[in-house]
């Protein structure tokens, strides 16, 4: 079967496939069922009655369950451990022993290896074959995801799983060689978009722990290719206050169809609005772009008719907002995004040519990038001002669970499974169910606690050069 038909199955806009997507909760459950034989196209064309029952039968007869291709796998470098076995910092903190051991166990439970049949018959699968085991987020997310892996790797390195980390990095480098960039996730329908470009930082974290400089030397050209992809596709020019043109980056997915992984949700939203065809296409494009940000969905990407972030999901304009990205552009970030009246960096509204004066934890991103080189660009007074800004926002009485993802109440925040106002409860809304032990939150928690308890890293953390503490819990 040719891949065109596989993509047809995943992206066809007929009402019958929308109804097919509704057969059971979550479109991703159905979309990731793999095509099982070469006559599926004829079988679909011969399907005259598009009732729910017939569509269920069609799926059952023509697809195989994805669990047959994503195999449970125990990493070679995983082992059960007491924290003292690997992390000396925990010796004096026995109360964290069970906590860390439990997260370590969840790392194992989320490991998968892709069956070789996907490599031999790629045309039959939406899954992208990867040569090494992966750590998946879990729940409905059964494949590897780009920026999730940045946080997952933080935890894996603390657990001493250097070999697994190297394998994940090799998977991403393999994708860059295939597609010119790292896709949003490990499915063919994600190839058209990426996610925050953190591969270089992942390699740096691995190198810092292992001193495997040969690995970096061998793959530096591939890392350069990924950076060039972002330069070629995502670079925009913005004029600063002195009339100089500055280079910044934005997220953008140019496809104007519903996201295959959330086809029903996108179709349902757009069809509920009275929009002209071009406006419908633009909203589909904006929803896709929001998914590329990794921060989907959030008021951060809203621009309503008044130019504010107080809109709804239909007001998503993700490709018109220039975020504070972790790239070699700190001078431009400082020139365009620094807001002297508020004493912090803000995203930039490219459509209305103005600063977006709204609180999000990402406003602190430049502090995460500070080094001996970048400290010459961002002076100490701005660092102190930004720290004061975040301290003012960190109101424990209002948000006992930590910094919220936004001060605008909205069901669209990316981390709806956690409520900053009530940390003992779960959140609500969003496109997927609450689960225990999500892949990247595992990595954040174990990495955060390790650096907090490591006396050597405390000094670095206090100068804002370490793994982020408050910023990492983007809730």
Tab-separated table of C-alpha atoms in Angstrom, residues 34-392:
chain	number	residue	atom	x	y	z
A	34	UNK	CA	-1.696	0.508	11.766
A	35	UNK	CA	-2.846	-0.537	8.292
A	36	UNK	CA	-2.643	-4.315	8.140
A	37	UNK	CA	-3.107	-5.344	4.511
A	38	UNK	CA	-2.706	-4.012	0.984
A	39	UNK	CA	-6.339	-4.053	-0.102
A	40	UNK	CA	-7.530	-1.548	2.511
A	41	UNK	CA	-8.056	1.156	-0.073
A	42	UNK	CA	-10.475	-0.975	-2.047
A	43	UNK	CA	-12.208	-2.072	1.142
A	44	UNK	CA	-12.722	1.551	2.130
A	45	UNK	CA	-14.007	2.526	-1.305
A	46	UNK	CA	-16.419	-0.414	-1.224
A	47	UNK	CA	-17.795	0.713	2.122
A	48	UNK	CA	-21.225	2.070	1.155
A	49	UNK	CA	-22.765	2.293	4.613
A	50	UNK	CA	-20.770	4.631	6.887
A	51	UNK	CA	-22.625	3.730	10.062
A	52	UNK	CA	-20.698	3.524	13.317
A	53	UNK	CA	-21.022	-0.269	13.334
A	54	UNK	CA	-19.659	-0.666	9.782
A	55	UNK	CA	-16.787	1.712	10.463
A	56	UNK	CA	-15.880	-0.229	13.600
A	57	UNK	CA	-15.889	-3.438	11.541
A	58	UNK	CA	-13.758	-1.806	8.821
A	59	UNK	CA	-11.151	-0.751	11.393
A	60	UNK	CA	-11.142	-4.167	13.029
A	61	UNK	CA	-10.623	-5.963	9.713
A	62	UNK	CA	-8.073	-3.598	8.190
A	63	UNK	CA	-5.895	-2.379	11.050
A	64	UNK	CA	-3.696	-3.973	13.666
A	65	UNK	CA	-3.263	-2.709	17.200
A	66	UNK	CA	-0.259	-0.431	17.635
A	67	UNK	CA	0.808	-2.320	20.776
A	68	UNK	CA	2.054	-5.007	18.424
A	69	UNK	CA	4.625	-2.563	17.022
A	70	UNK	CA	5.510	-0.521	20.136
A	71	UNK	CA	7.047	-3.207	22.307
A	72	UNK	CA	7.576	-2.945	26.062
A	73	UNK	CA	11.318	-2.853	26.682
A	74	UNK	CA	13.573	-2.791	29.735
A	75	UNK	CA	16.590	-0.530	29.043
A	76	UNK	CA	19.932	-2.295	29.439
A	77	UNK	CA	21.168	0.445	31.773
A	78	UNK	CA	18.088	0.524	33.998
A	79	UNK	CA	18.180	-1.002	37.451
A	80	UNK	CA	16.128	-0.692	40.620
A	81	UNK	CA	18.019	1.395	43.119
A	82	UNK	CA	17.993	3.159	46.411
A	83	UNK	CA	18.847	6.806	45.794
A	84	UNK	CA	22.191	6.492	47.600
A	85	UNK	CA	23.357	3.988	44.979
A	86	UNK	CA	23.416	6.658	42.271
A	87	UNK	CA	22.704	10.060	43.784
A	88	UNK	CA	24.923	10.801	46.764
A	89	UNK	CA	22.992	14.017	47.320
A	90	UNK	CA	20.091	11.950	48.663
A	91	UNK	CA	22.110	10.272	51.429
A	92	UNK	CA	20.968	12.804	53.997
A	93	UNK	CA	17.386	12.921	52.727
A	94	UNK	CA	15.880	9.460	53.314
A	95	UNK	CA	12.367	10.901	53.012
A	96	UNK	CA	12.910	11.131	49.235
A	97	UNK	CA	14.018	7.508	48.852
A	98	UNK	CA	10.630	6.083	47.896
A	99	UNK	CA	9.795	9.086	45.746
A	100	UNK	CA	12.907	8.774	43.592
A	101	UNK	CA	12.683	4.983	43.372
A	102	UNK	CA	9.080	5.214	42.177
A	103	UNK	CA	9.992	7.694	39.429
A	104	UNK	CA	12.893	5.459	38.422
A	105	UNK	CA	10.424	2.559	38.078
A	106	UNK	CA	8.149	4.672	35.889
A	107	UNK	CA	11.060	5.437	33.581
A	108	UNK	CA	11.266	1.704	32.928
A	109	UNK	CA	7.516	1.293	32.408
A	110	UNK	CA	7.489	4.023	29.733
A	111	UNK	CA	10.292	2.515	27.645
A	112	UNK	CA	9.403	1.098	24.215
A	113	UNK	CA	11.244	-0.437	21.279
A	114	UNK	CA	9.780	-0.226	17.783
A	115	UNK	CA	9.236	-3.534	16.018
A	116	UNK	CA	11.507	-4.069	13.006
A	117	UNK	CA	8.492	-4.699	10.775
A	118	UNK	CA	7.915	-0.934	10.838
A	119	UNK	CA	11.302	-0.509	9.149
A	120	UNK	CA	10.628	-3.249	6.606
A	121	UNK	CA	7.100	-2.053	5.788
A	122	UNK	CA	7.155	1.667	6.616
A	123	UNK	CA	4.471	2.306	4.001
A	124	UNK	CA	1.970	0.459	6.185
A	125	UNK	CA	2.563	2.459	9.350
A	126	UNK	CA	2.117	5.957	10.706
A	127	UNK	CA	4.829	5.132	13.244
A	128	UNK	CA	8.330	6.294	12.248
A	129	UNK	CA	10.889	3.546	12.745
A	130	UNK	CA	13.658	4.492	15.176
A	131	UNK	CA	16.675	2.234	15.738
A	132	UNK	CA	16.956	2.645	19.513
A	133	UNK	CA	14.532	2.328	22.437
A	134	UNK	CA	12.524	5.417	23.367
A	135	UNK	CA	10.868	6.803	26.490
A	136	UNK	CA	7.308	7.819	25.714
A	137	UNK	CA	5.184	10.357	27.637
A	138	UNK	CA	2.490	7.738	28.297
A	139	UNK	CA	-1.305	7.765	28.298
A	140	UNK	CA	-2.584	8.535	24.798
A	141	UNK	CA	0.937	9.574	23.772
A	142	UNK	CA	2.440	6.254	22.766
A	143	UNK	CA	5.345	7.510	20.657
A	144	UNK	CA	8.378	9.696	21.269
A	145	UNK	CA	7.914	13.486	21.338
A	146	UNK	CA	10.569	16.095	20.701
A	147	UNK	CA	10.539	18.605	23.517
A	148	UNK	CA	9.121	16.144	26.059
A	149	UNK	CA	12.380	14.249	25.594
A	150	UNK	CA	14.443	17.236	26.743
A	151	UNK	CA	12.887	16.948	30.205
A	152	UNK	CA	12.843	13.150	30.159
A	153	UNK	CA	16.578	13.140	29.455
A	154	UNK	CA	17.168	15.330	32.525
A	155	UNK	CA	15.723	12.559	34.672
A	156	UNK	CA	17.422	9.721	32.808
A	157	UNK	CA	20.839	11.293	33.347
A	158	UNK	CA	20.186	11.615	37.073
A	159	UNK	CA	19.234	7.910	37.079
A	160	UNK	CA	22.548	7.072	35.423
A	161	UNK	CA	20.907	5.893	32.185
A	162	UNK	CA	23.524	7.419	29.888
A	163	UNK	CA	23.260	4.674	27.264
A	164	UNK	CA	19.504	5.158	26.944
A	165	UNK	CA	20.021	8.913	26.575
A	166	UNK	CA	22.610	8.389	23.847
A	167	UNK	CA	20.169	6.110	22.022
A	168	UNK	CA	17.418	8.734	22.175
A	169	UNK	CA	19.805	11.357	20.815
A	170	UNK	CA	20.794	8.987	18.003
A	171	UNK	CA	17.095	8.577	17.201
A	172	UNK	CA	16.678	12.340	16.845
A	173	UNK	CA	19.818	12.631	14.720
A	174	UNK	CA	18.433	9.816	12.556
A	175	UNK	CA	15.257	11.867	12.072
A	176	UNK	CA	17.236	14.959	11.109
A	177	UNK	CA	19.026	12.912	8.458
A	178	UNK	CA	15.688	11.629	7.142
A	179	UNK	CA	13.599	14.808	7.287
A	180	UNK	CA	16.021	17.704	7.777
A	181	UNK	CA	14.618	18.365	11.260
A	182	UNK	CA	13.199	16.620	14.310
A	183	UNK	CA	9.433	16.244	13.837
A	184	UNK	CA	6.905	17.089	16.546
A	185	UNK	CA	6.719	13.371	17.373
A	186	UNK	CA	7.425	9.893	16.086
A	187	UNK	CA	4.572	9.667	13.545
A	188	UNK	CA	4.547	10.400	9.824
A	189	UNK	CA	1.742	12.907	10.309
A	190	UNK	CA	4.046	14.976	12.545
A	191	UNK	CA	6.720	15.481	9.882
A	192	UNK	CA	5.295	18.838	8.763
A	193	UNK	CA	6.052	20.520	12.070
A	194	UNK	CA	8.671	20.399	14.784
A	195	UNK	CA	8.745	21.511	18.443
A	196	UNK	CA	11.038	23.807	20.469
A	197	UNK	CA	14.531	23.095	19.042
A	198	UNK	CA	16.227	21.583	22.069
A	199	UNK	CA	18.347	18.876	20.436
A	200	UNK	CA	21.590	20.814	20.834
A	201	UNK	CA	20.849	21.385	24.528
A	202	UNK	CA	20.055	17.678	24.953
A	203	UNK	CA	23.425	16.788	23.436
A	204	UNK	CA	25.111	19.304	25.735
A	205	UNK	CA	23.497	17.768	28.828
A	206	UNK	CA	24.671	14.331	27.700
A	207	UNK	CA	28.181	15.579	26.965
A	208	UNK	CA	28.453	17.390	30.310
A	209	UNK	CA	27.705	14.145	32.157
A	210	UNK	CA	29.661	11.677	30.002
A	211	UNK	CA	32.436	13.779	28.401
A	212	UNK	CA	31.649	11.876	25.211
A	213	UNK	CA	33.192	14.514	22.957
A	214	UNK	CA	33.635	12.055	20.097
A	215	UNK	CA	29.849	11.720	19.869
A	216	UNK	CA	29.520	15.481	19.466
A	217	UNK	CA	32.294	15.650	16.868
A	218	UNK	CA	30.704	12.860	14.843
A	219	UNK	CA	27.304	14.562	14.766
A	220	UNK	CA	28.055	18.284	14.744
A	221	UNK	CA	27.137	18.611	11.058
A	222	UNK	CA	23.718	17.041	11.707
A	223	UNK	CA	23.107	19.459	14.579
A	224	UNK	CA	24.030	22.289	12.233
A	225	UNK	CA	21.511	20.982	9.685
A	226	UNK	CA	18.723	21.144	12.242
A	227	UNK	CA	19.654	24.715	13.155
A	228	UNK	CA	19.627	25.649	9.472
A	229	UNK	CA	16.113	24.209	9.176
A	230	UNK	CA	14.939	26.676	11.810
A	231	UNK	CA	16.782	29.534	10.112
A	232	UNK	CA	15.272	28.702	6.732
A	233	UNK	CA	11.685	28.093	7.860
A	234	UNK	CA	11.125	29.995	11.099
A	235	UNK	CA	13.289	33.124	10.948
A	236	UNK	CA	11.640	36.563	10.799
A	237	UNK	CA	13.036	40.107	10.897
A	238	UNK	CA	11.771	42.657	13.409
A	239	UNK	CA	12.755	46.318	13.609
A	240	UNK	CA	13.912	47.499	17.046
A	241	UNK	CA	13.584	50.985	18.584
A	242	UNK	CA	16.778	52.162	16.883
A	243	UNK	CA	15.664	51.077	13.420
A	244	UNK	CA	17.923	48.009	13.319
A	245	UNK	CA	16.522	44.779	11.903
A	246	UNK	CA	16.782	41.945	14.375
A	247	UNK	CA	16.474	38.199	13.768
A	248	UNK	CA	13.904	36.303	15.809
A	249	UNK	CA	12.199	32.955	15.398
A	250	UNK	CA	8.571	31.930	15.403
A	251	UNK	CA	6.636	28.691	15.296
A	252	UNK	CA	4.728	27.931	12.113
A	253	UNK	CA	3.015	24.966	10.449
A	254	UNK	CA	1.877	25.848	6.957
A	255	UNK	CA	-0.584	22.967	6.568
A	256	UNK	CA	-4.177	24.222	6.628
A	257	UNK	CA	-5.992	20.995	7.541
A	258	UNK	CA	-7.017	19.610	10.953
A	259	UNK	CA	-4.306	18.037	13.062
A	260	UNK	CA	-4.479	14.292	12.315
A	261	UNK	CA	-3.859	13.426	15.979
A	262	UNK	CA	-6.804	15.643	17.053
A	263	UNK	CA	-8.838	15.653	13.867
A	264	UNK	CA	-12.263	15.476	15.469
A	265	UNK	CA	-11.545	18.252	18.000
A	266	UNK	CA	-10.249	20.623	15.304
A	267	UNK	CA	-13.022	19.808	12.844
A	268	UNK	CA	-15.654	20.218	15.545
A	269	UNK	CA	-14.290	23.614	16.617
A	270	UNK	CA	-13.998	25.067	13.115
A	271	UNK	CA	-17.342	23.707	11.946
A	272	UNK	CA	-19.035	25.320	14.959
A	273	UNK	CA	-17.917	28.779	13.798
A	274	UNK	CA	-19.280	30.800	10.916
A	275	UNK	CA	-16.034	31.256	9.029
A	276	UNK	CA	-15.199	31.781	5.373
A	277	UNK	CA	-13.112	28.958	3.841
A	278	UNK	CA	-9.863	30.948	4.069
A	279	UNK	CA	-10.523	31.747	7.724
A	280	UNK	CA	-11.212	28.065	8.370
A	281	UNK	CA	-7.895	27.117	6.809
A	282	UNK	CA	-6.094	29.767	8.841
A	283	UNK	CA	-7.560	28.491	12.107
A	284	UNK	CA	-6.527	24.928	11.256
A	285	UNK	CA	-3.040	26.265	10.535
A	286	UNK	CA	-2.944	28.140	13.849
A	287	UNK	CA	-3.998	25.049	15.815
A	288	UNK	CA	-1.215	23.074	14.156
A	289	UNK	CA	1.271	25.847	14.924
A	290	UNK	CA	0.192	25.933	18.563
A	291	UNK	CA	0.978	22.211	18.711
A	292	UNK	CA	4.475	22.957	17.403
A	293	UNK	CA	5.099	25.280	20.349
A	294	UNK	CA	4.808	22.358	22.754
A	295	UNK	CA	2.623	24.665	24.848
A	296	UNK	CA	-0.756	23.647	23.511
A	297	UNK	CA	-3.055	25.139	24.291
A	298	UNK	CA	-2.688	28.409	26.148
A	299	UNK	CA	-3.795	32.027	26.284
A	300	UNK	CA	-0.152	32.715	25.442
A	301	UNK	CA	-1.057	32.169	21.782
A	302	UNK	CA	-4.340	34.113	21.752
A	303	UNK	CA	-4.759	37.436	19.969
A	304	UNK	CA	-8.387	38.508	20.184
A	305	UNK	CA	-10.055	41.335	18.238
A	306	UNK	CA	-8.688	43.824	20.791
A	307	UNK	CA	-5.145	42.476	20.499
A	308	UNK	CA	-5.176	40.887	23.975
A	309	UNK	CA	-4.765	37.328	25.274
A	310	UNK	CA	-8.269	37.184	26.769
A	311	UNK	CA	-9.863	35.321	23.880
A	312	UNK	CA	-10.802	31.714	23.217
A	313	UNK	CA	-9.262	28.798	21.347
A	314	UNK	CA	-10.603	30.230	18.095
A	315	UNK	CA	-8.375	33.291	18.678
A	316	UNK	CA	-5.175	31.252	18.463
A	317	UNK	CA	-2.555	33.115	16.395
A	318	UNK	CA	0.539	31.144	17.325
A	319	UNK	CA	2.490	32.024	14.160
A	320	UNK	CA	2.073	35.753	14.910
A	321	UNK	CA	3.714	35.611	18.338
A	322	UNK	CA	7.486	35.653	18.580
A	323	UNK	CA	8.366	33.609	21.663
A	324	UNK	CA	11.459	33.760	23.803
A	325	UNK	CA	13.257	30.854	22.156
A	326	UNK	CA	16.471	29.210	23.282
A	327	UNK	CA	18.542	30.167	20.253
A	328	UNK	CA	21.709	32.141	19.448
A	329	UNK	CA	19.724	35.355	19.367
A	330	UNK	CA	20.003	36.805	22.848
A	331	UNK	CA	20.951	40.241	21.540
A	332	UNK	CA	17.756	40.348	19.489
A	333	UNK	CA	15.745	38.970	22.399
A	334	UNK	CA	17.118	41.703	24.637
A	335	UNK	CA	16.540	44.424	22.054
A	336	UNK	CA	13.004	43.460	21.038
A	337	UNK	CA	11.515	41.528	23.926
A	338	UNK	CA	12.858	43.389	26.979
A	339	UNK	CA	10.151	45.578	28.509
A	340	UNK	CA	11.820	48.260	30.666
A	341	UNK	CA	8.607	49.402	32.355
A	342	UNK	CA	7.818	45.898	33.616
A	343	UNK	CA	11.426	44.805	34.000
A	344	UNK	CA	11.011	41.498	32.188
A	345	UNK	CA	11.065	39.937	28.718
A	346	UNK	CA	7.740	39.451	26.947
A	347	UNK	CA	6.639	37.623	23.803
A	348	UNK	CA	6.193	39.897	20.779
A	349	UNK	CA	2.954	40.351	18.810
A	350	UNK	CA	4.183	40.240	15.206
A	351	UNK	CA	0.711	41.013	13.840
A	352	UNK	CA	0.158	44.193	15.891
A	353	UNK	CA	3.862	45.077	16.284
A	354	UNK	CA	3.835	45.357	20.066
A	355	UNK	CA	5.031	43.701	23.253
A	356	UNK	CA	2.623	41.236	24.884
A	357	UNK	CA	2.569	42.438	28.481
A	358	UNK	CA	1.306	39.202	30.040
A	359	UNK	CA	2.745	36.887	32.648
A	360	UNK	CA	3.962	33.440	31.600
A	361	UNK	CA	6.850	31.492	33.214
A	362	UNK	CA	8.535	31.524	29.778
A	363	UNK	CA	9.268	35.228	30.353
A	364	UNK	CA	12.267	34.000	32.329
A	365	UNK	CA	13.753	31.962	29.476
A	366	UNK	CA	16.730	34.331	28.912
A	367	UNK	CA	17.887	33.656	32.480
A	368	UNK	CA	17.987	29.965	31.638
A	369	UNK	CA	20.465	30.775	28.856
A	370	UNK	CA	22.888	32.846	30.902
A	371	UNK	CA	26.541	31.799	30.605
A	372	UNK	CA	29.916	33.502	30.736
A	373	UNK	CA	29.302	34.698	27.182
A	374	UNK	CA	25.663	35.727	27.406
A	375	UNK	CA	26.112	37.550	30.716
A	376	UNK	CA	27.862	40.244	28.679
A	377	UNK	CA	24.601	40.732	26.733
A	378	UNK	CA	22.178	40.623	29.656
A	379	UNK	CA	23.479	42.829	32.469
A	380	UNK	CA	23.064	42.170	36.174
A	381	UNK	CA	20.416	44.861	36.679
A	382	UNK	CA	18.074	43.082	34.254
A	383	UNK	CA	18.680	39.777	35.997
A	384	UNK	CA	17.744	41.315	39.338
A	385	UNK	CA	14.707	43.030	37.824
A	386	UNK	CA	13.480	39.777	36.257
A	387	UNK	CA	13.949	37.944	39.548
A	388	UNK	CA	11.946	40.589	41.410
A	389	UNK	CA	9.222	40.323	38.770
A	390	UNK	CA	8.841	36.592	39.235
A	391	UNK	CA	8.924	36.877	43.036
A	392	UNK	CA	6.057	39.343	42.879
